[in-house]
Short mmCIF file of C-alpha atoms in Angstrom, two decimals:
data_model
loop_
_atom_site.label_atom_id
_atom_site.label_comp_id
_atom_site.label_asym_id
_atom_site.label_seq_id
_atom_site.Cartn_x
_atom_site.Cartn_y
_atom_site.Cartn_z
CA MET A 1 36.45 -0.34 -15.12
CA LEU A 2 36.10 1.54 -18.42
CA CYS A 3 34.15 -1.36 -19.95
CA ARG A 4 31.34 -1.38 -17.42
CA PRO A 5 29.07 1.22 -19.09
CA GLN A 6 29.44 -0.61 -22.40
CA ASN A 7 28.65 -3.92 -20.70
CA ARG A 8 25.53 -2.43 -19.13
CA ARG A 9 24.41 -1.04 -22.46
CA ALA A 10 25.04 -4.39 -24.13
CA ARG A 11 23.04 -6.23 -21.46
CA ALA A 12 20.21 -3.72 -21.77
CA ALA A 13 20.19 -4.17 -25.55
CA ARG A 14 20.08 -7.96 -25.19
CA ALA A 15 17.25 -7.66 -22.66
CA GLY A 16 15.29 -5.45 -25.03
CA ARG A 17 15.76 -7.91 -27.90
CA GLY A 18 14.80 -10.79 -25.62
CA PHE A 19 11.64 -9.03 -24.47
CA ARG A 20 10.57 -8.32 -28.03
CA LEU A 21 11.30 -11.88 -29.12
CA ALA A 22 9.37 -13.35 -26.20
CA LEU A 23 6.41 -11.08 -26.86
CA LEU A 24 6.44 -11.78 -30.62
CA ALA A 25 6.73 -15.53 -30.11
CA GLY A 26 3.74 -15.55 -27.79
CA LEU A 27 1.70 -13.39 -30.11
CA LEU A 28 2.35 -15.62 -33.10
CA ALA A 29 1.47 -18.70 -31.08
CA THR A 30 -2.23 -17.74 -30.79
CA ARG A 31 -4.69 -16.76 -33.50
CA LEU A 32 -8.08 -16.22 -31.83
CA ARG A 33 -9.90 -13.12 -30.65
CA ALA A 34 -8.79 -11.15 -27.58
CA GLY A 35 -10.50 -11.19 -24.19
CA ASP A 36 -11.36 -8.42 -21.76
CA THR A 37 -9.20 -5.29 -21.48
CA THR A 38 -9.65 -4.76 -17.73
CA ALA A 39 -7.46 -6.38 -15.11
CA SER A 40 -8.99 -8.57 -12.40
CA ASP A 41 -7.55 -8.76 -8.90
CA ASP A 42 -5.73 -11.98 -9.76
CA ASP A 43 -4.36 -10.45 -12.97
CA LEU A 44 -2.81 -7.59 -11.01
CA ARG A 45 -0.77 -9.86 -8.75
CA ILE A 46 2.36 -10.00 -10.91
CA ARG A 47 5.12 -10.78 -8.42
CA GLY A 48 8.03 -8.39 -8.68
CA VAL A 49 5.71 -5.63 -9.92
CA PHE A 50 2.81 -6.01 -7.46
CA ASP A 51 3.14 -8.69 -4.76
CA SER A 52 0.07 -8.17 -2.56
CA ALA A 53 -2.99 -10.41 -2.76
CA LEU A 54 -6.30 -8.63 -3.46
CA PRO A 55 -9.77 -9.89 -2.43
CA GLY A 56 -11.32 -10.60 -5.85
CA THR A 57 -11.72 -14.18 -7.09
CA GLU A 58 -12.52 -15.89 -10.39
CA ARG A 59 -16.13 -16.31 -11.49
CA LYS A 60 -17.75 -19.68 -10.90
CA HIS A 61 -16.45 -22.37 -13.30
CA ALA A 62 -14.07 -19.93 -15.05
CA LEU A 63 -10.86 -21.76 -16.00
CA LYS A 64 -7.75 -19.79 -16.96
CA LEU A 65 -4.47 -20.97 -18.40
CA ILE A 66 -1.61 -18.84 -17.01
CA VAL A 67 1.70 -18.25 -18.81
CA HIS A 68 4.12 -16.05 -16.88
CA PRO A 69 7.75 -15.67 -18.07
CA HIS A 70 10.13 -13.83 -15.70
CA LEU A 71 11.62 -11.45 -18.25
CA GLY A 72 14.10 -9.96 -15.79
CA ASP A 73 15.97 -13.27 -15.98
CA LEU A 74 17.14 -12.29 -19.46
CA THR A 75 19.67 -9.89 -17.89
CA GLU A 76 20.14 -11.39 -14.42
CA SER A 77 20.52 -15.10 -15.10
CA ASP A 78 21.45 -17.71 -17.70
CA PHE A 79 17.97 -19.20 -17.32
CA LEU A 80 14.48 -17.91 -18.08
CA ARG A 81 11.88 -19.05 -15.55
CA THR A 82 8.31 -19.43 -16.80
CA ALA A 83 5.31 -20.30 -14.64
CA LEU A 84 2.60 -22.40 -16.33
CA GLY A 85 -0.66 -23.12 -14.55
CA LEU A 86 -4.43 -23.16 -14.24
CA ARG A 87 -6.77 -21.12 -12.04
CA TYR A 88 -10.37 -22.31 -11.54
CA GLY A 89 -13.43 -20.70 -9.96
CA LEU A 90 -14.82 -23.44 -7.73
CA THR A 91 -17.75 -21.21 -6.69
CA GLN A 92 -18.63 -17.55 -7.09
CA ARG A 93 -16.38 -16.83 -4.07
CA TRP A 94 -13.79 -19.63 -4.00
CA GLU A 95 -10.93 -20.27 -6.42
CA ALA A 96 -7.97 -22.65 -6.68
CA THR A 97 -4.65 -22.28 -8.52
CA GLY A 98 -2.01 -24.78 -9.58
CA GLU A 99 1.26 -23.86 -11.33
CA VAL A 100 4.61 -25.39 -12.22
CA GLU A 101 7.77 -23.31 -12.48
CA THR A 102 9.85 -24.25 -15.52
CA TYR A 103 13.26 -22.99 -16.62
CA PHE A 104 15.49 -23.16 -19.67
CA ALA A 105 18.76 -21.59 -20.82
CA HIS A 106 17.76 -18.56 -22.92
CA GLY A 107 21.06 -18.25 -24.80
CA LEU A 108 21.64 -14.52 -24.22
CA LYS A 109 24.48 -15.01 -21.74
CA GLN A 110 27.05 -17.76 -21.18
CA LYS A 111 24.94 -20.88 -21.79
CA ARG A 112 23.62 -21.83 -25.21
CA PHE A 113 19.90 -21.82 -25.93
CA PHE A 114 18.16 -24.78 -24.20
CA ASP A 115 21.44 -26.29 -22.95
CA GLU A 116 19.54 -26.95 -19.71
CA ALA A 117 15.82 -27.09 -19.01
CA GLY A 118 13.46 -28.58 -16.47
CA LEU A 119 11.12 -28.02 -13.53
CA ALA A 120 12.13 -25.86 -10.58
CA GLY A 121 9.04 -26.17 -8.39
CA TRP A 122 5.28 -25.98 -8.09
CA HIS A 123 2.69 -23.74 -6.51
CA LEU A 124 -0.74 -24.57 -5.11
CA GLY A 125 -3.01 -21.83 -3.87
CA THR A 126 -6.58 -21.10 -2.89
CA LYS A 127 -8.54 -17.98 -1.98
CA TYR A 128 -12.02 -17.45 -0.53
CA ARG A 129 -13.80 -14.12 -0.84
CA LEU A 130 -15.76 -13.22 2.29
CA GLY A 131 -17.28 -10.13 0.68
CA ASP A 132 -18.13 -7.26 3.03
CA PRO A 133 -19.14 -9.02 6.28
CA LEU A 134 -19.06 -5.83 8.41
CA ARG A 135 -20.99 -3.72 5.86
CA LEU A 136 -18.23 -1.11 5.77
CA GLY A 137 -17.60 -1.18 2.04
CA VAL A 138 -14.45 -3.27 2.58
CA GLU A 139 -14.00 -6.39 0.45
CA THR A 140 -12.25 -9.20 2.34
CA SER A 141 -10.68 -12.52 1.42
CA VAL A 142 -8.56 -15.22 3.04
CA GLY A 143 -6.28 -17.72 1.37
CA VAL A 144 -3.10 -19.75 1.42
CA ASP A 145 -0.20 -20.34 -1.01
CA TRP A 146 2.11 -23.37 -1.00
CA LEU A 147 5.38 -23.14 -2.96
CA GLN A 148 7.57 -26.24 -3.15
CA PRO A 149 10.91 -26.60 -5.01
CA THR A 150 11.51 -29.83 -6.88
CA GLY A 151 14.07 -31.61 -9.03
CA THR A 152 17.69 -30.44 -9.39
CA PRO A 153 17.40 -26.95 -10.87
CA PRO A 154 20.31 -24.47 -11.01
CA VAL A 155 20.68 -22.64 -7.69
CA GLU A 156 19.95 -19.29 -9.34
CA VAL A 157 16.34 -20.19 -10.23
CA THR A 158 15.11 -21.20 -6.74
CA ASP A 159 15.71 -20.43 -3.07
CA GLY A 160 15.40 -24.15 -2.27
CA LEU A 161 12.82 -23.47 0.46
CA ARG A 162 9.25 -24.61 0.97
CA HIS A 163 6.83 -21.75 1.68
CA VAL A 164 3.34 -22.17 3.17
CA THR A 165 1.78 -18.71 3.40
CA PRO A 166 -1.72 -18.05 4.75
CA PHE A 167 -2.94 -14.50 4.15
CA VAL A 168 -5.83 -12.08 4.58
CA ALA A 169 -6.56 -9.23 2.16
CA PHE A 170 -8.78 -6.14 2.33
CA SER A 171 -9.63 -3.45 -0.22
CA ARG A 172 -12.01 -0.51 -0.44
CA GLN A 173 -13.08 1.46 -3.48
CA LEU A 174 -13.43 5.18 -2.81
CA GLU A 175 -17.05 6.25 -3.30
CA ARG A 176 -16.28 9.76 -4.56
CA HIS A 177 -13.36 8.59 -6.70
CA PRO A 178 -14.27 5.08 -7.97
CA ALA A 179 -11.07 4.78 -10.02
CA TRP A 180 -9.13 4.62 -6.73
CA ARG A 181 -8.86 1.67 -4.35
CA VAL A 182 -6.93 1.31 -1.13
CA PHE A 183 -5.78 -2.08 0.13
CA VAL A 184 -4.09 -3.66 3.13
CA GLY A 185 -3.05 -7.23 3.82
CA ALA A 186 -1.21 -9.48 6.23
CA SER A 187 0.47 -12.88 5.85
CA TYR A 188 2.58 -15.41 7.69
CA ASP A 189 5.30 -17.24 5.75
CA ASP A 190 6.09 -20.67 7.20
CA VAL A 191 9.46 -21.64 5.72
CA ALA A 192 11.23 -25.00 5.75
CA ALA A 193 14.45 -26.30 4.20
CA THR A 194 14.30 -28.97 1.47
CA ASP A 195 16.78 -31.22 -0.34
CA VAL A 196 16.81 -28.80 -3.30
CA ALA A 197 19.84 -26.50 -3.38
CA GLY A 198 19.04 -22.83 -3.88
CA ARG A 199 20.17 -19.27 -3.38
CA LEU A 200 18.53 -16.43 -1.46
CA THR A 201 18.04 -13.15 -3.29
CA LYS A 202 19.24 -9.90 -1.72
CA ASN A 203 17.29 -9.12 1.48
CA GLU A 204 15.26 -12.33 1.28
CA LEU A 205 14.74 -13.33 4.92
CA GLY A 206 14.92 -17.10 4.36
CA GLY A 207 12.91 -17.97 7.49
CA ASP A 208 9.49 -17.76 9.12
CA ALA A 209 8.22 -14.19 8.90
CA VAL A 210 5.17 -12.00 9.40
CA SER A 211 4.39 -9.48 6.64
CA LEU A 212 2.15 -6.41 6.41
CA SER A 213 1.42 -4.53 3.20
CA GLY A 214 -0.73 -1.68 1.99
CA GLY A 215 -1.13 0.96 -0.67
CA PHE A 216 -3.44 2.07 -3.42
CA LEU A 217 -4.51 1.30 -7.00
CA TYR A 218 -5.59 3.79 -9.63
CA GLU A 219 -7.39 2.22 -12.58
CA ARG A 220 -7.68 4.12 -15.86
CA GLY A 221 -8.99 1.96 -18.67
CA PRO A 222 -6.43 -0.74 -19.53
CA LEU A 223 -3.84 0.87 -17.20
CA THR A 224 -3.57 0.29 -13.46
CA TYR A 225 -1.12 2.38 -11.44
CA THR A 226 0.04 0.80 -8.19
CA LEU A 227 1.89 1.89 -5.07
CA GLU A 228 2.71 -0.85 -2.58
CA ALA A 229 4.56 -0.59 0.74
CA SER A 230 5.42 -3.69 2.79
CA TYR A 231 7.15 -4.65 6.02
CA ALA A 232 8.34 -8.19 6.78
CA THR A 233 9.95 -9.29 10.02
CA MET A 234 11.27 -12.51 11.56
CA HIS A 235 11.21 -11.01 15.06
CA PRO A 236 7.89 -12.56 16.24
CA THR A 237 9.07 -16.05 15.20
CA ASP A 238 12.84 -15.89 15.76
CA ASP A 239 15.31 -14.32 18.17
CA VAL A 240 17.09 -12.83 15.15
CA GLY A 241 15.44 -9.47 14.46
CA ARG A 242 15.77 -9.54 10.66
CA GLU A 243 13.33 -7.27 8.84
CA VAL A 244 12.78 -5.77 5.38
CA PHE A 245 11.03 -2.56 4.34
CA THR A 246 10.00 -2.30 0.66
CA LEU A 247 8.39 0.43 -1.45
CA ARG A 248 7.26 -0.58 -4.93
CA PRO A 249 5.52 1.79 -7.42
CA GLY A 250 4.39 0.19 -10.67
CA ILE A 251 2.13 0.19 -13.69
CA ILE A 252 0.25 -2.74 -15.27
CA TRP A 253 -1.10 -2.52 -18.81
CA VAL A 254 -3.72 -4.82 -20.32
CA VAL A 255 -2.50 -4.85 -23.91
CA PRO A 256 -5.31 -3.98 -26.40
CA ALA A 257 -6.15 -6.52 -29.09
CA LYS A 258 -4.80 -4.29 -31.87
CA TYR A 259 -1.29 -4.78 -30.44
CA THR A 260 -1.61 -8.55 -30.08
CA PHE A 261 -2.65 -9.38 -33.65
CA GLY A 262 -6.11 -10.32 -32.33
CA SER A 263 -4.70 -13.18 -30.27
CA GLU A 264 -6.86 -14.97 -27.73
CA GLY A 265 -6.31 -14.21 -24.07
CA LYS A 266 -5.47 -11.34 -21.80
CA TRP A 267 -1.95 -9.97 -22.19
CA LEU A 268 -0.56 -7.95 -19.30
CA VAL A 269 2.74 -6.10 -19.22
CA GLY A 270 3.93 -4.84 -15.84
CA PHE A 271 6.78 -2.51 -14.93
CA GLY A 272 7.76 -1.69 -11.35
CA LEU A 273 10.49 0.06 -9.40
CA ARG A 274 11.78 -1.26 -6.09
CA ALA A 275 13.42 0.42 -3.10
CA ALA A 276 14.14 -1.87 -0.14
CA HIS A 277 16.18 -1.94 3.04
CA GLY A 278 16.95 -5.11 4.95
CA PRO A 279 19.70 -7.23 6.50
CA ASP A 280 21.77 -7.01 3.29
CA GLY A 281 21.51 -3.23 3.10
CA TYR A 282 19.77 -1.05 0.54
CA ASP A 283 18.44 -2.52 -2.69
CA PHE A 284 17.18 -0.52 -5.66
CA GLY A 285 15.97 -2.05 -8.90
CA ALA A 286 13.33 -2.39 -11.60
CA ASN A 287 11.28 -5.28 -12.94
CA ALA A 288 9.47 -5.84 -16.24
CA LYS A 289 7.05 -8.78 -16.38
CA LEU A 290 4.75 -10.33 -18.95
CA ARG A 291 1.72 -12.46 -18.11
CA VAL A 292 -0.78 -14.06 -20.49
CA ASN A 293 -4.08 -15.55 -19.30
CA PHE A 294 -6.18 -17.69 -21.64
CA ASP A 295 -9.75 -18.84 -21.22
CA PHE A 296 -8.84 -22.52 -21.18
CA LYS A 297 -12.37 -23.79 -21.86
CA ARG A 298 -12.61 -21.59 -24.94
CA LEU A 299 -9.25 -22.85 -26.19
CA LEU A 300 -10.72 -26.35 -25.92
CA GLY A 301 -13.77 -25.23 -27.91
CA ARG A 302 -16.18 -25.56 -24.98
CA ARG A 303 -17.10 -21.88 -24.58
CA LYS A 304 -18.23 -19.10 -26.85
CA LYS A 305 -17.41 -16.25 -24.50
CA SER A 306 -14.62 -15.54 -22.02
CA ALA A 307 -15.35 -15.45 -18.30
CA TRP A 308 -12.88 -13.00 -16.85
CA GLY A 309 -13.91 -12.17 -13.28
CA ARG A 310 -12.79 -9.73 -10.66
#
């Protein structure tokens, strides 16, 4: 019992070193000029910090390379998951996303560095922005996400379930206070078992569920402050009345170029707190996430300017 505070401090120190190493490695890997310093709606959706979909889509023909390591894994797991993918603006209102979820042993816990590595799953998604069809100043979009586990990953990096999740998202910018936006959204998660073994996280429902979310965003230069509340329930789809309430305040920072050695791309660091109550009881925690978006066409030498879109 007396060793627990020391163990927590040691884990925190390792997590801090791991975060700095991951950030430094990414910074040294790129040597071009930085992109925009404002966050688009897609940039802001860093799961674990801010989960809700927002209405904005990529600009037409914009192509982004997405690199998203799950830095919380450095303290919670032997493996670091990293999503790699592309997001493309099919039209001015319609976008498509494809990602693969990779994993590897990070070496900060029991397993040695890169003892195991592979693919854990893939994600396909699309979103269509309807604009403001009712002329109420409310931006609207609809979309769907498909997450599918694959291969034989360790059980701690996947829940082993297929998720097909259609959603609708709304947001409104306040006229008198344009730095503020309110948002609401709804989704239905169609869940199915697969042959991939996995493990549910605390208070993960693990079945078909309806979700509602809402909150506000406050944008101040490269910083976006978020407050998100959500409610998910299996009751409409199952006799078992399992439900989860979650409150998640957070902050997302678009890192200025002077802190990224002038590297190409948009670097976002997110930090969020979590308070939830569900079938497994109360759950309190914090998440730190890093996401890097690159203008893929520019990396290939086909563009002179970035095309970051809201």
